[in-house]
């Protein structure tokens, strides 16, 4: 593959990612002075909410579109319509994250859309303003869409698939472990 083709492939893969600036809190650090593993799970959860929840309705019932409205899974209040349930989560820690005042560059994308589930992938990088680009961690999450009324998994619709297709990229390959797919 030529350098031009590799650059084109890299640009296409990057365009499939949603970048969520993630601000650290001092309470995210543990006694060792780096981000605690539980805080990492919270980073992934908050990025999913930012990217895939349309937001709360205003007084007239209109939904706040949020920054990633075209990707929204949830378009209703929590507990109504569709719920998302975590079925699997895997994290690979690559470097310790020190306390940083600038937001981390958390990137997420969809690696696979199934019948009632989707695999989300994440990478957490140093802030975009950092001199050196550092990949701190990568993770995978399998989400199952559940009908809130019945409590049963529900099929992913054609409109959802079409909205999410621009964000489908290559699944992560972990050094050890199964990965999600």
Coordinates of C-alpha atoms in Angstrom, one line a residue:
X1 CA 0.0 0.0 0.0
X2 CA 1.4 3.4 -0.9
X3 CA 1.9 6.2 1.6
X4 CA -1.0 8.1 -0.1
X5 CA -3.4 5.2 0.3
X6 CA -2.3 4.7 3.9
X7 CA -3.0 8.4 4.6
X8 CA -6.4 8.2 2.9
X9 CA -7.3 5.1 5.0
X10 CA -6.2 6.8 8.2
X11 CA -8.2 9.9 7.4
X12 CA -11.3 7.8 6.6
X13 CA -10.9 5.9 9.9
X14 CA -10.5 9.2 11.9
X15 CA -13.6 10.7 10.3
X16 CA -15.7 7.8 11.7
X17 CA -14.8 8.7 15.2
X18 CA -16.6 11.1 17.6
X19 CA -14.2 13.2 19.6
X20 CA -15.4 14.0 23.1
X21 CA -13.2 16.4 25.1
X22 CA -13.0 14.9 28.6
X23 CA -12.2 17.1 31.5
X24 CA -10.5 15.4 34.4
X25 CA -11.5 16.1 38.0
X26 CA -8.9 16.0 40.8
X27 CA -11.1 13.3 42.4
X28 CA -10.4 11.0 39.4
X29 CA -6.9 10.5 40.8
X30 CA -6.0 7.7 43.2
X31 CA -3.3 7.5 45.9
X32 CA -0.7 6.8 43.2
X33 CA -1.4 10.1 41.5
X34 CA -2.9 8.8 38.3
X35 CA -6.4 8.2 37.0
X36 CA -8.2 5.5 38.9
X37 CA -9.6 2.5 36.9
X38 CA -13.1 3.3 38.1
X39 CA -12.8 6.9 36.8
X40 CA -11.8 5.4 33.4
X41 CA -15.2 3.6 33.2
X42 CA -16.9 6.8 34.1
X43 CA -15.0 8.6 31.2
X44 CA -16.4 6.0 28.7
X45 CA -19.9 6.2 30.2
X46 CA -19.9 10.0 30.0
X47 CA -18.6 10.0 26.4
X48 CA -21.4 7.5 25.4
X49 CA -24.0 9.8 27.0
X50 CA -22.6 12.9 25.2
X51 CA -22.5 11.1 21.9
X52 CA -25.6 8.9 22.0
X53 CA -28.4 10.6 24.0
X54 CA -30.5 13.3 22.4
X55 CA -30.9 15.1 25.8
X56 CA -33.8 16.3 27.8
X57 CA -37.0 17.9 26.4
X58 CA -37.5 21.6 27.0
X59 CA -40.8 23.0 28.3
X60 CA -42.4 22.6 24.8
X61 CA -41.3 19.0 24.6
X62 CA -38.6 19.6 22.0
X63 CA -35.4 17.6 22.5
X64 CA -32.1 19.4 23.0
X65 CA -30.2 18.1 20.1
X66 CA -26.9 17.9 21.9
X67 CA -23.6 17.9 20.1
X68 CA -24.1 14.5 18.4
X69 CA -27.9 14.5 17.7
X70 CA -27.6 12.6 14.5
X71 CA -26.1 9.6 16.4
X72 CA -28.7 9.6 19.3
X73 CA -29.8 6.1 20.5
X74 CA -32.0 7.5 23.2
X75 CA -34.6 10.1 22.2
X76 CA -36.8 9.8 25.3
X77 CA -36.5 10.2 29.0
X78 CA -34.5 7.6 30.9
X79 CA -36.9 4.7 31.7
X80 CA -39.1 5.4 28.7
X81 CA -38.7 4.1 25.2
X82 CA -35.3 2.4 24.7
X83 CA -32.8 1.6 27.4
X84 CA -29.2 0.6 26.8
X85 CA -27.7 -2.1 28.9
X86 CA -24.0 -2.9 29.1
X87 CA -23.4 -6.6 28.2
X88 CA -19.6 -6.6 28.2
X89 CA -16.8 -4.1 28.8
X90 CA -13.0 -4.5 28.3
X91 CA -10.2 -2.0 29.0
X92 CA -6.6 -2.1 28.0
X93 CA -4.4 0.3 30.0
X94 CA -1.4 1.5 28.0
X95 CA 0.0 4.3 30.1
X96 CA -0.8 6.1 33.3
X97 CA -2.8 9.3 33.0
X98 CA -1.4 12.0 35.2
X99 CA -3.6 14.9 36.3
X100 CA -4.0 17.2 33.2
X101 CA -5.9 20.5 33.2
X102 CA -6.6 20.4 29.4
X103 CA -9.3 18.0 28.3
X104 CA -8.3 14.5 27.2
X105 CA -9.2 13.5 23.7
X106 CA -11.6 10.6 24.1
X107 CA -12.5 9.1 20.7
X108 CA -15.3 6.6 20.2
X109 CA -16.8 4.8 17.3
X110 CA -19.0 1.8 16.5
X111 CA -17.2 -1.4 15.5
X112 CA -20.2 -3.6 14.9
X113 CA -24.0 -3.2 14.6
X114 CA -25.8 -6.4 15.4
X115 CA -29.5 -7.3 15.6
X116 CA -30.2 -5.7 19.0
X117 CA -26.6 -4.7 20.1
X118 CA -23.7 -2.7 19.0
X119 CA -20.0 -2.7 19.9
X120 CA -18.5 0.6 20.9
X121 CA -14.8 1.3 20.9
X122 CA -12.9 4.0 22.6
X123 CA -9.4 5.4 22.8
X124 CA -8.2 8.0 25.3
X125 CA -5.4 10.3 24.1
X126 CA -3.5 13.2 25.6
X127 CA -5.0 16.6 25.1
X128 CA -5.0 17.8 21.5
X129 CA -2.8 20.7 22.7
X130 CA -0.1 18.4 24.1
X131 CA 3.4 18.4 22.6
X132 CA 3.5 14.6 22.5
X133 CA 0.5 12.5 21.5
X134 CA 0.0 9.7 24.0
X135 CA -2.5 6.8 23.8
X136 CA -3.4 6.1 27.4
X137 CA -6.1 3.4 27.1
X138 CA -8.5 1.7 24.7
X139 CA -11.7 0.0 25.5
X140 CA -14.7 -1.9 24.1
X141 CA -18.3 -2.0 25.2
X142 CA -21.2 -4.1 24.0
X143 CA -24.5 -2.3 24.4
X144 CA -27.9 -4.1 24.1
X145 CA -30.9 -2.0 23.2
X146 CA -33.8 -2.9 25.4
X147 CA -37.5 -2.0 25.2
X148 CA -38.2 -0.2 28.5
X149 CA -41.8 -1.4 28.6
X150 CA -41.1 -5.1 28.1
X151 CA -37.6 -5.4 29.4
X152 CA -36.7 -7.4 26.3
X153 CA -34.0 -6.7 23.7
X154 CA -35.3 -4.8 20.7
X155 CA -34.2 -4.8 17.1
X156 CA -32.1 -2.0 15.8
X157 CA -34.2 -0.1 13.2
X158 CA -33.2 0.8 9.6
X159 CA -33.2 4.6 10.5
X160 CA -30.8 3.9 13.4
X161 CA -28.5 1.9 11.3
X162 CA -28.4 4.6 8.6
X163 CA -27.7 7.3 11.3
X164 CA -24.9 5.3 12.9
X165 CA -23.3 3.9 9.7
X166 CA -20.9 7.0 9.3
X167 CA -19.5 6.1 12.7
X168 CA -18.7 2.4 12.0
X169 CA -15.0 1.7 11.9
X170 CA -12.6 -1.1 12.4
X171 CA -12.9 -3.0 15.7
X172 CA -10.0 -2.6 18.1
X173 CA -7.4 -5.3 18.4
X174 CA -6.3 -5.8 22.0
X175 CA -2.9 -7.1 22.9
X176 CA -4.4 -9.7 25.2
X177 CA -7.9 -10.8 25.8
X178 CA -10.8 -11.5 23.5
X179 CA -11.8 -8.0 22.4
X180 CA -15.5 -7.8 21.9
X181 CA -15.7 -9.3 18.4

